[in-house]
Short mmCIF file of C-alpha atoms in Angstrom, two decimals:
data_model
loop_
_atom_site.label_atom_id
_atom_site.label_comp_id
_atom_site.label_asym_id
_atom_site.label_seq_id
_atom_site.Cartn_x
_atom_site.Cartn_y
_atom_site.Cartn_z
CA MET A 85 129.72 267.19 245.47
CA THR A 86 133.61 265.98 246.01
CA PRO A 87 134.52 262.37 244.48
CA GLN A 88 135.90 261.81 248.19
CA GLU A 89 132.31 262.62 249.36
CA THR A 90 130.41 260.43 247.11
CA LEU A 91 131.96 257.50 248.66
CA THR A 92 131.05 258.33 252.12
CA ASN A 93 128.03 257.54 253.64
CA GLY A 94 128.43 260.82 256.15
CA PRO A 95 125.62 262.83 254.73
CA ALA A 96 123.41 259.99 254.55
CA ALA A 97 123.93 258.87 257.76
CA ALA A 98 123.77 262.92 259.56
CA ALA A 99 120.57 263.23 257.34
CA ILE A 100 118.62 259.93 258.62
CA LEU A 101 120.19 260.36 262.43
CA ALA A 102 118.77 264.58 262.25
CA SER A 103 115.27 262.23 261.84
CA GLY A 104 115.57 260.42 264.49
CA ILE A 105 116.30 263.55 266.54
CA GLY A 106 113.58 266.22 265.22
CA SER A 107 111.36 263.07 266.16
CA MET A 108 112.54 262.29 269.39
CA ALA A 109 112.62 266.77 269.61
CA LEU A 110 108.45 266.23 268.67
CA GLY A 111 107.68 263.74 271.45
CA LEU A 112 109.71 265.46 274.06
CA PHE A 113 108.51 268.95 273.80
CA THR A 114 104.72 267.36 273.30
CA THR A 115 104.97 265.50 276.54
CA LEU A 116 106.93 268.59 278.26
CA ALA A 117 103.89 271.13 277.04
CA GLN A 118 101.72 268.11 279.33
CA ALA A 119 103.59 267.28 282.10
CA ILE A 120 104.46 271.77 282.85
CA THR A 121 102.10 274.23 282.52
CA SER A 122 104.99 277.01 281.33
CA ILE A 123 105.99 275.38 278.94
CA LYS A 124 103.03 274.65 277.26
CA ASN A 125 102.09 278.45 277.95
CA ALA A 126 105.93 279.16 276.25
CA LEU A 127 104.99 277.59 273.45
CA ASN A 128 101.62 279.14 272.53
CA LEU A 129 103.32 280.87 269.58
CA TYR A 130 100.20 281.07 267.06
CA ASP A 131 97.04 281.11 269.76
CA PRO A 132 94.08 279.72 267.33
CA ALA A 133 96.19 277.01 267.19
CA GLY A 134 97.56 276.79 270.39
CA PRO A 135 101.07 274.89 271.67
CA LEU A 136 100.72 272.96 269.14
CA SER A 137 102.37 276.05 267.00
CA GLY A 138 105.18 276.30 269.28
CA LYS A 139 105.40 272.20 270.12
CA THR A 140 105.96 271.62 266.00
CA THR A 141 107.82 274.35 265.33
CA VAL A 142 110.37 273.69 267.95
CA ALA A 143 110.77 270.31 266.94
CA VAL A 144 111.35 271.42 263.60
CA VAL A 145 114.35 273.98 264.89
CA VAL A 146 115.61 270.87 266.62
CA TRP A 147 115.62 269.14 263.42
CA VAL A 148 117.23 271.59 261.16
CA VAL A 149 120.13 272.36 263.82
CA ALA A 150 120.81 269.46 264.69
CA TRP A 151 121.08 268.37 260.66
CA GLY A 152 123.27 270.98 259.97
CA ILE A 153 125.81 269.35 263.07
CA LEU A 154 125.79 266.29 262.03
CA HIS A 155 126.23 267.57 258.88
CA GLY A 156 128.93 269.49 259.46
CA LEU A 157 131.13 266.66 261.13
CA TRP A 158 130.32 263.79 259.16
CA LYS A 159 130.29 265.17 255.95
CA GLY A 160 132.93 263.64 254.14
CA LYS A 161 133.41 261.05 256.09
CA GLN A 162 132.82 257.18 256.90
CA VAL A 163 130.25 256.15 260.08
CA ASP A 164 129.33 252.99 261.88
CA PHE A 165 125.66 253.33 259.57
CA ALA A 166 124.17 250.12 261.77
CA LYS A 167 124.35 252.04 264.80
CA VAL A 168 123.60 255.49 263.39
CA PHE A 169 120.54 253.46 261.73
CA ILE A 170 119.58 251.86 265.38
CA ALA A 171 120.22 254.70 267.34
CA THR A 172 117.61 256.67 264.58
CA VAL A 173 115.04 253.81 264.65
CA ILE A 174 115.03 254.06 268.79
CA LEU A 175 114.84 258.21 268.55
CA ILE A 176 111.60 258.00 265.79
CA ALA A 177 109.93 255.19 268.50
CA LEU A 178 110.39 257.52 271.55
CA GLY A 179 108.73 260.60 269.22
CA LEU A 180 106.44 258.06 267.95
CA LEU A 181 105.96 257.18 272.06
CA GLY A 182 105.85 260.65 273.19
CA THR A 183 103.05 261.72 270.88
CA PHE A 184 100.95 259.25 271.71
CA PRO A 185 98.34 260.30 273.95
CA PRO A 186 97.98 257.46 277.01
CA PHE A 187 101.42 258.18 277.34
CA PHE A 188 101.80 262.58 277.55
CA GLU A 189 98.29 262.33 279.17
CA ALA A 190 100.01 260.47 281.86
CA PHE A 191 102.15 263.46 282.52
CA GLY A 192 99.07 265.63 283.51
CA GLY A 193 96.93 268.34 281.99
CA MET B 220 65.23 274.75 234.20
CA VAL B 221 66.40 277.31 237.58
CA SER B 222 70.37 276.71 238.24
CA VAL B 223 71.38 277.20 241.79
CA TRP B 224 74.92 277.11 241.61
CA THR B 225 76.69 277.94 244.94
CA ILE B 226 80.47 278.77 244.96
CA PRO B 227 83.21 278.34 247.78
CA PRO B 228 83.14 282.33 249.03
CA LEU B 229 86.51 281.93 248.63
CA LEU B 230 85.51 281.64 244.56
CA ASN B 231 83.19 283.98 244.65
CA PRO B 232 82.09 286.20 242.42
CA ASP B 233 84.72 285.59 239.65
CA VAL B 234 84.55 281.75 239.26
CA HIS B 235 80.86 281.81 239.58
CA TYR B 236 80.75 284.58 236.91
CA TRP B 237 83.13 282.19 234.47
CA MET B 238 81.04 279.05 235.02
CA LYS B 239 78.11 280.81 234.51
CA ARG B 240 79.35 282.76 230.98
CA LEU B 241 80.62 279.27 229.93
CA GLY B 242 77.84 276.99 230.41
CA ALA B 243 79.21 275.22 232.83
CA LEU B 244 76.15 275.66 235.20
CA ASP B 245 73.82 274.25 232.59
CA ILE B 246 76.18 271.37 231.57
CA LEU B 247 75.94 270.36 235.34
CA CYS B 248 72.39 270.52 236.26
CA ASN B 249 71.55 268.82 232.75
CA TRP B 250 73.96 266.26 233.40
CA ALA B 251 72.14 265.37 236.71
CA GLY B 252 68.95 265.35 234.88
CA GLN B 253 67.21 267.82 236.95
CA GLU B 254 64.54 270.53 235.90
CA GLU B 255 64.07 271.11 239.34
CA GLU B 256 65.98 273.67 241.44
CA VAL B 257 69.77 272.05 241.61
CA ALA B 258 71.86 273.30 244.56
CA MET B 259 75.42 272.21 245.36
CA SER B 260 77.30 274.09 247.62
CA LEU B 261 80.82 273.78 250.14
CA THR B 262 81.60 276.50 252.55
CA ALA B 263 85.54 277.88 252.43
CA ARG B 264 86.47 275.70 255.40
CA GLU B 265 84.56 272.23 254.13
CA PHE B 266 86.76 273.10 250.47
CA TRP B 267 90.24 273.55 252.79
CA VAL B 268 89.57 270.44 254.13
CA VAL B 269 88.84 268.66 251.56
CA ILE B 270 92.29 269.74 250.10
CA HIS B 271 93.34 269.22 253.37
CA GLY B 272 92.71 265.40 253.57
CA MET B 273 91.65 264.02 249.75
CA GLY B 274 93.63 267.00 247.51
CA LEU B 275 97.26 266.73 249.29
CA GLY B 276 96.69 263.28 250.84
CA ALA B 277 95.70 261.80 247.31
CA ILE B 278 98.84 263.53 245.89
CA PHE B 279 100.93 261.67 248.84
CA LEU B 280 99.78 258.44 248.44
CA LEU B 281 100.79 258.39 244.90
CA ALA B 282 103.55 259.77 245.62
CA PHE B 283 104.43 257.45 248.44
CA ALA B 284 103.89 254.42 246.17
CA GLY B 285 106.23 255.64 243.33
CA GLY B 286 108.88 256.38 245.80
CA LEU B 287 108.75 253.07 247.91
CA ALA B 288 108.79 251.10 244.18
CA GLY B 289 111.82 253.00 243.38
CA LEU B 290 113.47 253.07 246.30
CA TRP B 291 113.23 248.76 246.18
CA SER B 292 114.04 248.24 242.73
CA LEU B 293 116.99 250.65 243.18
CA ARG B 294 119.33 247.85 242.30
CA PRO B 295 122.02 247.27 240.06
CA GLU B 296 121.44 243.56 239.32
CA TRP B 297 117.88 244.65 237.92
CA VAL B 298 117.89 247.35 235.66
CA THR B 299 121.02 248.37 232.85
CA ALA B 300 122.53 251.91 233.44
CA ALA B 301 120.04 253.48 231.31
CA GLY B 302 117.43 252.05 233.58
CA LEU B 303 118.69 253.38 236.74
CA GLU B 304 118.84 256.82 235.62
CA GLU B 305 115.27 256.60 234.45
CA ARG B 306 114.45 254.92 237.77
CA LEU B 307 116.19 257.60 239.55
CA ARG B 308 114.38 260.49 238.01
CA ARG B 309 110.88 258.76 239.12
CA LEU B 310 112.17 258.34 242.51
CA ILE B 311 113.32 261.54 243.30
CA ALA B 312 109.95 262.86 242.21
CA GLY B 313 108.22 260.29 244.03
CA THR B 314 110.49 261.20 247.40
CA TRP B 315 110.59 264.46 247.11
CA ILE B 316 106.71 265.35 246.18
CA MET B 317 105.77 263.19 249.12
CA ALA B 318 107.88 265.65 251.40
CA VAL B 319 106.38 268.91 250.07
CA MET B 320 103.01 267.03 250.06
CA ALA B 321 103.62 266.06 253.99
CA TRP B 322 105.08 269.88 255.24
CA LEU B 323 101.66 271.41 252.73
CA THR B 324 99.65 269.18 254.56
CA VAL B 325 100.60 269.39 258.39
CA ILE B 326 101.21 273.57 257.83
CA ASN B 327 97.12 273.56 256.03
CA GLY B 328 96.16 271.63 259.22
CA THR B 329 97.76 273.18 262.08
CA TYR B 330 97.62 276.54 261.10
CA MET B 331 94.43 276.92 258.66
CA VAL B 332 92.41 273.80 259.37
CA TYR B 333 92.63 273.14 263.48
CA PRO B 334 92.26 276.35 264.34
CA TRP B 335 88.91 276.51 262.91
CA TYR B 336 88.22 273.25 264.74
CA ARG B 337 89.01 274.21 268.23
CA VAL B 338 87.86 277.45 268.38
CA LYS B 339 86.21 278.13 271.61
CA PRO B 340 82.25 278.79 271.04
CA PRO B 341 80.38 281.94 272.94
CA ALA B 342 77.77 281.10 275.45
CA GLY B 343 74.95 278.88 274.86
CA ALA B 344 75.95 278.34 270.78
CA ASP B 345 74.92 275.50 268.95
CA LEU B 346 78.13 273.09 269.51
CA THR B 347 77.56 271.33 266.31
CA HIS B 348 79.96 274.24 264.68
CA PHE B 349 82.61 274.40 267.26
CA PRO B 350 83.78 270.15 266.35
CA ARG B 351 85.94 270.19 269.83
CA SER B 352 83.43 271.57 271.90
CA TYR B 353 81.14 269.17 270.39
CA LEU B 354 83.20 266.07 270.81
CA LEU B 355 83.91 267.08 274.51
CA ALA B 356 80.63 267.14 275.16
CA SER B 357 79.42 264.13 275.13
CA PRO B 358 80.64 261.70 277.06
CA ASP B 359 79.99 259.27 273.66
CA LEU B 360 82.61 261.32 271.77
CA ALA B 361 84.88 262.30 273.70
CA ALA B 362 87.84 260.30 272.84
CA TRP B 363 87.66 260.98 269.26
CA HIS B 364 89.25 264.30 270.75
CA THR B 365 91.41 263.17 273.56
CA PHE B 366 92.53 259.95 272.05
CA GLY B 367 92.26 260.69 268.28
CA MET B 368 92.78 264.32 267.68
CA GLU B 369 95.80 264.18 270.18
CA TRP B 370 97.45 261.84 268.22
CA LYS B 371 96.67 262.82 265.14
CA GLU B 372 97.96 266.81 264.97
CA HIS B 373 101.22 265.11 266.78
CA VAL B 374 102.15 262.50 264.75
CA ALA B 375 101.68 264.14 261.96
CA TRP B 376 104.55 266.39 261.69
CA LEU B 377 106.92 263.26 261.86
CA SER B 378 105.95 262.79 258.68
CA PRO B 379 107.35 265.87 256.71
CA ILE B 380 110.33 265.58 259.47
CA LEU B 381 111.48 261.60 258.11
CA ALA B 382 110.16 261.53 254.37
CA THR B 383 112.46 264.94 253.70
CA ALA B 384 115.32 263.48 254.85
CA VAL B 385 114.90 260.44 252.30
CA ALA B 386 114.92 262.75 249.77
CA TYR B 387 117.44 264.56 250.38
CA VAL B 388 119.71 261.66 250.34
CA VAL B 389 118.18 260.20 247.04
CA VAL B 390 118.90 263.41 245.86
CA ARG B 391 122.61 263.48 246.89
CA TYR B 392 123.60 260.14 246.22
CA GLY B 393 122.04 259.82 243.42
CA SER B 394 122.66 256.57 241.00
CA LYS B 395 125.05 255.64 243.38
CA LEU B 396 122.22 254.73 245.91
CA ALA B 397 121.81 251.53 244.20
CA ASN B 398 124.92 250.13 245.43
CA GLN B 399 124.66 251.16 249.03
CA GLU B 400 122.09 248.65 250.37
CA LYS B 401 122.76 249.54 254.02
CA ILE B 402 121.70 253.07 253.50
CA ARG B 403 118.55 251.98 250.40
CA HIS B 404 117.26 249.48 253.33
CA ALA B 405 117.64 252.64 255.78
CA LEU B 406 115.56 254.99 253.84
CA MET B 407 112.48 252.51 253.31
CA VAL B 408 112.05 252.17 256.59
CA LEU B 409 111.94 256.05 257.16
CA PHE B 410 109.83 256.52 254.14
CA ILE B 411 107.46 253.65 255.61
CA LEU B 412 107.13 255.59 258.83
CA ALA B 413 106.44 258.20 257.26
CA PHE B 414 103.67 257.54 255.24
CA PHE B 415 102.64 255.15 259.26
CA ALA B 416 102.31 258.18 260.63
CA ALA B 417 100.54 260.24 258.26
CA ALA B 418 98.17 257.18 257.41
CA ILE B 419 97.20 257.70 261.20
CA ALA B 420 96.37 261.11 261.00
CA GLY B 421 95.01 261.01 257.97
CA LEU B 422 92.43 257.79 259.40
CA PHE B 423 91.45 259.86 262.38
CA GLY B 424 91.30 262.90 260.39
CA ALA B 425 88.38 261.10 258.53
CA PHE B 426 86.85 260.29 261.21
CA ILE B 427 86.76 263.16 263.32
CA ASN B 428 85.61 265.13 260.57
CA LYS B 429 82.43 262.51 259.48
CA VAL B 430 81.49 262.39 263.86
CA ALA B 431 82.03 266.37 264.07
CA PRO B 432 82.56 268.13 260.52
CA ILE B 433 84.12 271.16 260.01
CA ARG B 434 81.51 273.36 258.93
#
């Protein structure tokens, strides 16, 4: 870590926002799998666990990729942390909503 | 005295042999104060459900408490420079142990325990050995699956993602985190949300395993 990086909040903001994006991705794919049968079938990566295996794998991949991109963009930079954090909280709330059965079951299944 | 000690099949037969050699079976039976036949058994599936829910879960809970206390108290006005370093070590341990436990729990749950829960029964089978089908067969119990398990299996995965972000930032910033109040507060929120997600999963897991245990 260089001295310049230690003074910036970019890496922290990237990690925090990426966790929100990963959370939202989990909620999104949970809802999409419920609404669209072809997506549900495509997400069935490991049959004994069913589509849950694909939903969680895709969410983890989205999280890691988002983290890598954001880290590359914000490494060594100072960002508006308050805005990043608010966006993260909203994304996590969407993730929680998307994984809440009364919500995603309203889309079919 | 006749001792009958059933070890999980996964551990048989070597562990059974060594426990017998070491006298552990007799000690346990004497401790129980029973002269008649004593049997304690746990299937391999039950063993892994215990590891999933109680083993990893207990460590997760301890790590959360340590991590949250560490984040809360990592303030320059509260501790000396030497104290800050000492607290940081505990904070790093707490956050990383929680993140690792969360990953192990969801991976073990999704790829080992959950397939046992959802396996489809053959025609005419005793449904008590097929938890998902057993719950869905009864209108009084179906919501344990349609709401409880459906929520648990998904929301649990938020926990390792959030906990890992917290653990990374703690290591990345180290003692400098003490002067980064906004980041520290954000980490506390994420850490609590990670715990909240795991708590939902843990509570429903415990209840569902009570109503329809995996055997």
